[in-house]
Structures are given as C-alpha cells and as structure tokens.
Coordinates of C-alpha atoms and ligand atoms in Angstrom, one line a residue:
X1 CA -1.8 0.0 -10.4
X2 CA -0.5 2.7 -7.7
X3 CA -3.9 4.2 -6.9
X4 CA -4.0 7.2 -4.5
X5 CA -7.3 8.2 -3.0
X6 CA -8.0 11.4 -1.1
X7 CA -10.3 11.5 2.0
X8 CA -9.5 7.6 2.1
X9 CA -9.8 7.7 6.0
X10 CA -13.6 8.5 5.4
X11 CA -16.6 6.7 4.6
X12 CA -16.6 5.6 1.0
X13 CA -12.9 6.5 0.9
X14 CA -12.4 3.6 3.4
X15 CA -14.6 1.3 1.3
X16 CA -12.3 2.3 -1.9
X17 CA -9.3 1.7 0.2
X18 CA -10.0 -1.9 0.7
X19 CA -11.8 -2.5 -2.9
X20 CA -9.1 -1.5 -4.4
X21 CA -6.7 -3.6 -2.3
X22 CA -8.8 -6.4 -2.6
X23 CA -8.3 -6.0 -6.5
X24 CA -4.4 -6.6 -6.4
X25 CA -3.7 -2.5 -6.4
X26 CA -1.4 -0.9 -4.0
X27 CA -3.1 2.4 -2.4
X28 CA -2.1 6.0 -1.0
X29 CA -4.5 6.7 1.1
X30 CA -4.6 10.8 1.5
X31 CA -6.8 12.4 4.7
X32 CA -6.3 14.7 7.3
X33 CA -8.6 13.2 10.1
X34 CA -10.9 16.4 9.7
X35 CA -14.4 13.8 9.9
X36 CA -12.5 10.5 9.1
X37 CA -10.8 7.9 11.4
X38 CA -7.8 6.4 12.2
X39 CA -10.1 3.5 12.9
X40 CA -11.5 3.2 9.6
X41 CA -8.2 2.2 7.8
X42 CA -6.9 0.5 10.8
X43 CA -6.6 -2.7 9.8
X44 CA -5.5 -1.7 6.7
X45 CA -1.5 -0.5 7.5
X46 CA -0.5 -4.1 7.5
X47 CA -0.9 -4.8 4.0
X48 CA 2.2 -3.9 2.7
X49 CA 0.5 -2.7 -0.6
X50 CA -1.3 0.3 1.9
X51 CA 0.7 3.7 2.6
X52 CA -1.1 6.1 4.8
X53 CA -0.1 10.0 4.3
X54 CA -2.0 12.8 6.9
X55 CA -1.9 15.9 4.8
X56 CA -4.6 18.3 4.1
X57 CA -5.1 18.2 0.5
X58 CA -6.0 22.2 0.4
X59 CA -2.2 22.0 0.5
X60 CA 0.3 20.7 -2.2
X61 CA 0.9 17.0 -2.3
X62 CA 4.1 15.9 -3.7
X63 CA 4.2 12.1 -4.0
X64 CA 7.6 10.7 -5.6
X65 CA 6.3 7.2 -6.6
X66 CA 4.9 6.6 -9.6
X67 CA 0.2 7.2 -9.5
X68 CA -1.9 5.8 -12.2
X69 CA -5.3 6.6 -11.1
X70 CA -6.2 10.2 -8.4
X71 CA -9.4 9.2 -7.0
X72 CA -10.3 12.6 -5.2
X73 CA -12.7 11.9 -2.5
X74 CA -11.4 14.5 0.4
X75 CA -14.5 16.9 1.3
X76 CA -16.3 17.7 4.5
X77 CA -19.7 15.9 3.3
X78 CA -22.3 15.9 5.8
X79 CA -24.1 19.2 5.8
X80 CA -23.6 19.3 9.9
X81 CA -19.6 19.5 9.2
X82 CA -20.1 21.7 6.3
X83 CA -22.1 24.4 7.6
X84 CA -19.3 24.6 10.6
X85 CA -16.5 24.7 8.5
X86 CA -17.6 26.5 5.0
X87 CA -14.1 27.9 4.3
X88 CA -12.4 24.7 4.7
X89 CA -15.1 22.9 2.8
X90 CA -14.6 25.5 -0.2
X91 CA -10.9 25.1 -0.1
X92 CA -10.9 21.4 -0.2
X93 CA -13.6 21.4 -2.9
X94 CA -11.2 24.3 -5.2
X95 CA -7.7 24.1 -4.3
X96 CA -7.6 20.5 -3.2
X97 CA -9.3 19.6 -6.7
X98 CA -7.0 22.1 -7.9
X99 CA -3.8 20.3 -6.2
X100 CA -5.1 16.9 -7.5
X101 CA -5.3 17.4 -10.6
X102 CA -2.2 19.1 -10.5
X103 CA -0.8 16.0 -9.5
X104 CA -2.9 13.5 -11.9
X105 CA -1.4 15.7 -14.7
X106 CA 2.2 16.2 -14.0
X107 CA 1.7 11.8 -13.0
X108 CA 0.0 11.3 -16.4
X109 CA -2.6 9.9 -14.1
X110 CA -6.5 9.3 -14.8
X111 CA -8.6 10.9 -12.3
X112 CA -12.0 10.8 -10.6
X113 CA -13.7 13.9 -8.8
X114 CA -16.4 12.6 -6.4
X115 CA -18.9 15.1 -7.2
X116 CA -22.2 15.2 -5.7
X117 CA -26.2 15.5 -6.6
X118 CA -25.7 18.5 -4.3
X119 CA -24.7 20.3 -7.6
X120 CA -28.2 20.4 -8.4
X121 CA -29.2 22.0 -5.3
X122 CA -33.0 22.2 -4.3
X123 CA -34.0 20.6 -7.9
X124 CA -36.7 21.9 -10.1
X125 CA -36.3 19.2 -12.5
X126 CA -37.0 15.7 -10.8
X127 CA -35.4 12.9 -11.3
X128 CA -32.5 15.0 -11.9
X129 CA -30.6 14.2 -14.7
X130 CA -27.1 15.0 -15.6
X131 CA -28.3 17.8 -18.4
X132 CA -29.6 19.7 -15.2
X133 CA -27.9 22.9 -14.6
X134 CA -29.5 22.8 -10.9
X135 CA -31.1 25.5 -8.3
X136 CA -28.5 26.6 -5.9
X137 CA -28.0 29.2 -3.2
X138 CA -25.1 30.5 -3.6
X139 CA -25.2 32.6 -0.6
X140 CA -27.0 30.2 1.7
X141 CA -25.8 27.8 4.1
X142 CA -25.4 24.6 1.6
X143 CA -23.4 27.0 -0.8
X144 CA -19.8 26.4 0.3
X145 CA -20.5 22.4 -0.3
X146 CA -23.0 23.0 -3.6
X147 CA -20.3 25.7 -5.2
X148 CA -17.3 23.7 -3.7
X149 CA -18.4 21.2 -6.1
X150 CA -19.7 22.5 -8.8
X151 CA -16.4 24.7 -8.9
X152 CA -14.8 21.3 -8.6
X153 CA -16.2 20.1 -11.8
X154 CA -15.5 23.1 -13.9
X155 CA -11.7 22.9 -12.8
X156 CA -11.6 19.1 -13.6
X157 CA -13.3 20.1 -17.4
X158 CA -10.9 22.4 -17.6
X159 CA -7.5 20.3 -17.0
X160 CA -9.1 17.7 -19.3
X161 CA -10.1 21.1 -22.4
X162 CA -6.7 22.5 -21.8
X163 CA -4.3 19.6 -20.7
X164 CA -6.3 16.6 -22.1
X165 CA -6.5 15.0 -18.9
X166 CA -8.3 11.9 -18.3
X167 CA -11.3 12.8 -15.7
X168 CA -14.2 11.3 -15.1
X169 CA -16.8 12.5 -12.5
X170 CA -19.1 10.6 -10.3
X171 CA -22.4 12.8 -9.2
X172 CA -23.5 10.9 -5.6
X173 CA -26.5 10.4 -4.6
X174 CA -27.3 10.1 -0.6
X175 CA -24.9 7.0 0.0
X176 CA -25.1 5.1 3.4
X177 CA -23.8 1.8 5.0
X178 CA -20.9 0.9 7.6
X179 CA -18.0 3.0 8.5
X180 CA -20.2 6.3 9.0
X181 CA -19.6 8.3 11.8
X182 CA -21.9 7.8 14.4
X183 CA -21.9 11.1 15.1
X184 CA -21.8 12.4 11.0
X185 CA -25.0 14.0 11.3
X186 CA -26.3 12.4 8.4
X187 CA -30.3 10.9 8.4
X188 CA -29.5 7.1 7.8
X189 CA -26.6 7.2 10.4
X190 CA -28.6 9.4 13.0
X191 CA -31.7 7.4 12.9
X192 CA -29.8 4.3 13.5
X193 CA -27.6 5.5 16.3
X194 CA -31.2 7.4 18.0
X195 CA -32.9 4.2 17.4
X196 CA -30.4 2.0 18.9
X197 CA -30.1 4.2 21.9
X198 CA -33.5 4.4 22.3
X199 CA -33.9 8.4 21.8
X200 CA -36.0 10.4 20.0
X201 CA -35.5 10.0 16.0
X202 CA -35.4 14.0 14.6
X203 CA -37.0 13.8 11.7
X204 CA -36.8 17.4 10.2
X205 CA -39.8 19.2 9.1
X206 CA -42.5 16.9 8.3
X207 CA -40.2 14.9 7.2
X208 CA -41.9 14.8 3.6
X209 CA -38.7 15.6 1.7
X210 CA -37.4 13.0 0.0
X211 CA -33.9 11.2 -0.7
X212 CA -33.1 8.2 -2.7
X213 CA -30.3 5.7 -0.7
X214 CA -28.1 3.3 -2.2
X215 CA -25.8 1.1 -0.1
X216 CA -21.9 1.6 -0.2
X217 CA -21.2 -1.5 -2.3
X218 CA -23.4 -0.4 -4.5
X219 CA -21.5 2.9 -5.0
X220 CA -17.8 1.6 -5.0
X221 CA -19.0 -1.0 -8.2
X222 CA -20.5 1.8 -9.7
X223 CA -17.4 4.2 -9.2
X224 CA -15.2 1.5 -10.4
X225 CA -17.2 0.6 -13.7
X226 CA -17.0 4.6 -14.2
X227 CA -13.1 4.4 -13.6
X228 CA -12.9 1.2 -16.2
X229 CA -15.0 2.8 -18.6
X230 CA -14.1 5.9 -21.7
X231 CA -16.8 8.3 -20.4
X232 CA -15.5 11.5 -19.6
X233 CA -18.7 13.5 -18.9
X234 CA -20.6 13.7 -15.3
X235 CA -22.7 10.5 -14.7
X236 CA -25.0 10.1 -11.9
X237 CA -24.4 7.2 -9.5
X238 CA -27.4 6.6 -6.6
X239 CA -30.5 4.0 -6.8
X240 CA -33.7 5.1 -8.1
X241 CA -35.7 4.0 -5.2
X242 CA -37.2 7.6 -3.0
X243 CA -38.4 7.6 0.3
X244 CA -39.5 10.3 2.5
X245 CA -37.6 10.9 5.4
X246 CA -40.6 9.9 7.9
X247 CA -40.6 6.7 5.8
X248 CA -37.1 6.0 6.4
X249 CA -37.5 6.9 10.4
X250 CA -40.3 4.3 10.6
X251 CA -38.5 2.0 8.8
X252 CA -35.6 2.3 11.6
X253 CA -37.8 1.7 14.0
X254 CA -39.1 -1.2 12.4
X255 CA -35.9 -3.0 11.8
X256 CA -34.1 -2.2 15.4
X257 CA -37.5 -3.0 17.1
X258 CA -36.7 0.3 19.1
X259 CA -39.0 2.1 21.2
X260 CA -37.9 5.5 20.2
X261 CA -40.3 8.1 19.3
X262 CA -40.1 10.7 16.7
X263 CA -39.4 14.2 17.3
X264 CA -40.2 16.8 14.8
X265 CA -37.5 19.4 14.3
X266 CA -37.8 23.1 12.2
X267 CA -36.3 22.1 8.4
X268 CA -33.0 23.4 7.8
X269 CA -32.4 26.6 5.3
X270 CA -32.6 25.1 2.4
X271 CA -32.7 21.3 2.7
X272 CA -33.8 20.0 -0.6
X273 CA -37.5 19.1 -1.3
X274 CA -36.9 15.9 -3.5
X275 CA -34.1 14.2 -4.6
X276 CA -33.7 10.9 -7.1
X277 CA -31.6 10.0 -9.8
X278 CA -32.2 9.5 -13.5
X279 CA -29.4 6.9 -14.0
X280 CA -30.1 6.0 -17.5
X281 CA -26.8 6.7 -18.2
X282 CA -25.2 4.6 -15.5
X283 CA -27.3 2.2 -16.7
X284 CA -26.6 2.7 -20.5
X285 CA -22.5 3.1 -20.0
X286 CA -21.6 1.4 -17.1
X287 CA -24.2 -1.2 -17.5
X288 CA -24.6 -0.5 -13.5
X289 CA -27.3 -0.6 -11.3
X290 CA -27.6 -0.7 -7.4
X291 CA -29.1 -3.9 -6.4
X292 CA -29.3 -3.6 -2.8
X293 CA -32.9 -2.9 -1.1
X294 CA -33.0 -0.5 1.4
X295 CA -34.3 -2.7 3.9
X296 CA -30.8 -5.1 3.3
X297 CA -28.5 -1.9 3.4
X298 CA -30.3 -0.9 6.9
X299 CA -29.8 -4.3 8.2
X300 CA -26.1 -4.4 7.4
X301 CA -25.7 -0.8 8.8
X302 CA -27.7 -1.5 11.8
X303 CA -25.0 -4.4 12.9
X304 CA -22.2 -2.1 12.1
X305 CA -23.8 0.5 14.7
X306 CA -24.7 -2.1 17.2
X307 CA -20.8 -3.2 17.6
X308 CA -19.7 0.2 17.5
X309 CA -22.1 1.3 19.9
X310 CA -21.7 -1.6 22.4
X311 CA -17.4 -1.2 22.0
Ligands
LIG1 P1 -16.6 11.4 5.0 O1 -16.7 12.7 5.8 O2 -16.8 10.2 5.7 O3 -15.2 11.4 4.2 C1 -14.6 12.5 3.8 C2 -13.1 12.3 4.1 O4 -12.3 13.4 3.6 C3 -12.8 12.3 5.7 O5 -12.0 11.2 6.0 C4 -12.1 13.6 5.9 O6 -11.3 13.5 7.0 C5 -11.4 13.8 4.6 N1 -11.1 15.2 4.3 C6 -11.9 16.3 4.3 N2 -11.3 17.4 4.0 C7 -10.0 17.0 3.8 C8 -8.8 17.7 3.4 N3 -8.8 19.1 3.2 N4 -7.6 17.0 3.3 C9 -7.6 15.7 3.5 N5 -8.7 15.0 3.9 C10 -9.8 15.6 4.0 O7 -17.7 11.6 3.8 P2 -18.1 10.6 2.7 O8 -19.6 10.4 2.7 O9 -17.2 9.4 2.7 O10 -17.8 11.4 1.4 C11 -16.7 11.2 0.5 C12 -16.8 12.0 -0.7 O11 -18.0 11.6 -1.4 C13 -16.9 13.5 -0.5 O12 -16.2 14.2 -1.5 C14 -18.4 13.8 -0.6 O13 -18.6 15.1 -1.1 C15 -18.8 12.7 -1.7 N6 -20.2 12.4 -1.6 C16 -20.7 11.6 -0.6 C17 -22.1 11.3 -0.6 C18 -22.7 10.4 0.5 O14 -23.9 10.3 0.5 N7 -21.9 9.8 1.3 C19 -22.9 11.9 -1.5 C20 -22.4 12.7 -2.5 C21 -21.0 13.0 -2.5
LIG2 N1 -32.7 14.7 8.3 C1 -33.6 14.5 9.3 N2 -33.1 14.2 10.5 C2 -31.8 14.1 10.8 C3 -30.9 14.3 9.8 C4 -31.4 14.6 8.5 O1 -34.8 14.6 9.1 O2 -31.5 13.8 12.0 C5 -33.2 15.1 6.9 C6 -32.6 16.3 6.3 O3 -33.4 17.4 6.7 C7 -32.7 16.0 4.8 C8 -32.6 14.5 4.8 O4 -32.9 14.0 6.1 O5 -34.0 16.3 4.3 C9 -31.2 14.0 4.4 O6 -30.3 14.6 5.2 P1 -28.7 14.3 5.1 O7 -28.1 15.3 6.1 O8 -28.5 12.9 5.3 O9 -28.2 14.6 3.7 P2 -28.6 15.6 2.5 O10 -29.3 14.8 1.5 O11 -29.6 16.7 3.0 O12 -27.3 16.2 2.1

C-alpha cells in the first residue's frame, strides 16, 4: 500500500514511518519541522519505498501518486508548543484535517485522525470512556488543542455522513518513549532529561494529578489493529495503568539513580486532575491491549535520552 502520514517527522509519526516500512508499505511522510526533526526520519530517506515532502498541511497538499491509507498525525501536541502557537495549532487541527480528508476522498483513501483524550478535557467522568462528551475550556489555554481536535472529529464524521468516507479515529492517551524531543515539554521526557542532567525534576502542583502512560509500541500496534479493523467510531487507545505525577518523578529518579531533587512548580490553568482510559472497546474490537510496564517503557526511554544527551 502507498501510505501517507502527516506530522511523520514527529514522535509517533516517526514510529509509523518505520512500522509501516517495516510492513512492506511504501510511505509519504508529510511535516513541516514545526516540533519534529530531520533527525527523526534520517535514516529513513534511503529506503527507496520512503518519500519525504516539507509542507505545512494547514495548506493544500496535492500528491499525484496513487494513497491508500491518510494517517493524519500533524499537530503541535505538547501543551508547551500549543499554548505558544494556538492559531497554528487550530489551523492544523481544522483545515489541515480539512485538507486530508480532502485528499483521502478525492484518493478513495481510508483515513485515520489521531485524535486525543484531550477531547475530554478536565474529565468528570473517570475512566473516561468514548460515550463522554467531556469538560472543556473553550476559552482557556488548552482550548485551541482540545477544540482543534474535537473540531477535527466532527469534520472527519462528516466526510464519512456526507461522502461515505472510510475514517477511523484513534483517541490518545499520554504516549511516551524514544524519539521525543528533549526539549518537548512533556512530563515523561522532562523528567528524564532533568534527571539525567542532574537538575531539579518540576513536578507541577503537588503533583497529585494523574495520567495513564503507555509506551510507543504499544500505541502504533494499537493504531494499526484500528486501521485493519471495520470500526468507524472513536476508540480509545492508552493503558489503563494511573500514576500520579510525583509517582512518576520518583520513579525517574529511581531508574537513572540521579541525585536530582524535586521542585514544586504552580499547576498550569487548567491541567487535568485525572486521566485513564476505559479501553473496553480496544480490548473488545481490536482485541489490543498495551503490554508494556511503565517501568520497561522508562528504561527504554531512559537509553534513548542518554545517547542523545551525551551526542
Ligand atoms: P510531535 O510534536 O512529536 O509530532 C507532531 C508532528 O507534526 C511534528 O513532527 C510537527 O513538526 C508536525 N506538524 C505540526 N503541525 C504541522 C503542520 N501544520 N504541517 C505539517 N506538520 C506539522 O507530537 P506527537 O506526540 O508525535 O503527536 C502526534 C499526534 O498524536 C498529534 O496529532 C497529537 O495530537 C496526537 N497525540 C499524541 C499524544 C501523545 O501522548 N504523544 C497523545 C494524544 C494525541
Ligand atoms: N507536568 C509536570 N512537570 C513537567 C511537565 C508536566 O508536573 O515538567 C505535569 C503536568 O502538569 C500534567 C502532567 O504532568 O499534569 C502531564 O503533562 P504533559 O505535558 O506531559 O501532558 P498532558 O497530559 O497535560 O497533556
């Protein structure tokens, strides 16, 4: 199959990249550098089944070849990018869901929105499931990603109500593992990268709030048992497993045997309280589950970081 993924220089786009390589496919990999890397898809440009376009997919994309499948990853995703750049964030999330499904329909393509459990903002309901309409700000710093998204969904409903398109959407839960930035901002990545360099780890607020983490190869099976399977309607992809964030940072510690000392920092507007998945319908359709430990992930992520960090 031609697959082209969007934000493919990023994190998980860079795992789909070379999963779906790996699988026989060619890929068109779509990014416009805003918080990916060159360096994440380096190795990638000599495998003759890998094209590389830099295009910002607020923008029309027109692609002469042949697509089968539009995995739309592209989004500013860490809420330290997001809050700096909500109008680009928004316009990625509308029009750039807009332009790819443009594209998946005139290709006669199946396509994939990477949604987020963002949609359900600071939850009332908990574990969240995918009947939740959620609690969101609108107005308030989080609401360009959370409405980005959720705008995202409605569009991708409607090209499937009113052009019968094939869409499926993946709801993420807090993914981590190697190829973040180390800069991204993001807890798993910035207590790593403190820990490592022996700084302070900035746990925000008390650091009660809670996320659920599931490793990156978890996520990419589960996205590609979503893409294999008939279910059109959102589906919740993350591992069941919550922490609190002071958990995690002593866990950091733990694991890099690192001297660093936590600093408590004021919460963020906003931040979400709790956060876990109900995946009962992961587990029902897709007959997926995450089975990697957070203590495995952080291992792997931790060597990642170390070689980045010594290069
Ligand atoms: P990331 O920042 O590493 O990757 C996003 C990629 O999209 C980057 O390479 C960036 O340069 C690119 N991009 C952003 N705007 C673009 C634009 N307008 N045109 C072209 N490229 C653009 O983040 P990630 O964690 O890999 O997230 C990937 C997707 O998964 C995002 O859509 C995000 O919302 C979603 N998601 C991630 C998580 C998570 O925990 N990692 C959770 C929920 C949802
Ligand atoms: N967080 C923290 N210290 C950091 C970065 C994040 O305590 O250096 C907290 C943040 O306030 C949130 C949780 O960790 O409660 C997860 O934050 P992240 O930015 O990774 O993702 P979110 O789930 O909020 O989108």
């Amino acid at each position: 199959m031609n697959i082209l993924i969007t934000g493919g220089a990023g994190f998980i786009g860079s795992h789909l990249c070379r999963w779906f390589l790996n699988q026989g496919h060619r890929v068109v990999c779509v990014d416009n550098f805003i918080t990916g890397s060159k360096d994440n898809v380096r190795a990638l440009f000599e495998d003759a089944n890998f094209r590389f376009i830099e295009h910002d997919i607020s923008g029309p994309l027109e692609i002469k070849e042949n697509i089968d499948q539009v995995l739309h990853f592209a989004s500013l995703a860490s809420p330290k990018f997001y809050i700096k750049y909500p109008i680009k964030t928004l316009k990625s999330g509308l029009l750039g869901t807009h332009n790819c499904l443009g594209l998946a329909k005139v290709k006669k393509a199946k396509f994939i929105l990477a949604s987020t459990s963002e949609i359900y903002g600071d939850p009332l309901v908990h574990p969240q499931t995918e009947e939740y309409w959620g609690n969101v700000n609108i107005a308030g710093p989080r609401g360009c990603y959370d409405e980005s998204k959720r705008g995202a969904e409605s569009l991708t409903y409607a090209y499937m109500r009113e052009h019968n398109l094939d869409v499926r959407v993946a709801r993420i839960f807090n993914t981590y593992g190697p190829y973040m930035r180390p800069d991204d901002g993001r807890v798993v990545s910035n207590f790593i990268v403190q820990a490592l360099k022996q700084e302070n780890l900035t746990v925000y607020g008390k650091g009660k709030q809670t996320r659920s983490f599931c490793y990156i190869d978890d996520l990419v099976e589960g996205i590609s048992k979503l893409m294999e399977s008939d279910y059109k309607l959102p589906v919740n992809l993350g591992t069941v497993f919550e922490f609190k964030v002071i958990e995690l940072a002593e866990l950091v510690l733990k694991l890099t045997n690192s001297a660093s000392k936590i600093e408590f920092l004021p919460l963020p507007e906003d931040d979400p309280k709790q956060r876990k998945p109900d995946i009962s319908k992961a587990r029902k359709i897709l007959n997926w589950q995450p089975s990697i430990f957070l203590e495995e992930g952080l291992k792997k992520t931790i060597e990642y970081f170390v070689k980045i960090i010594n290069n």
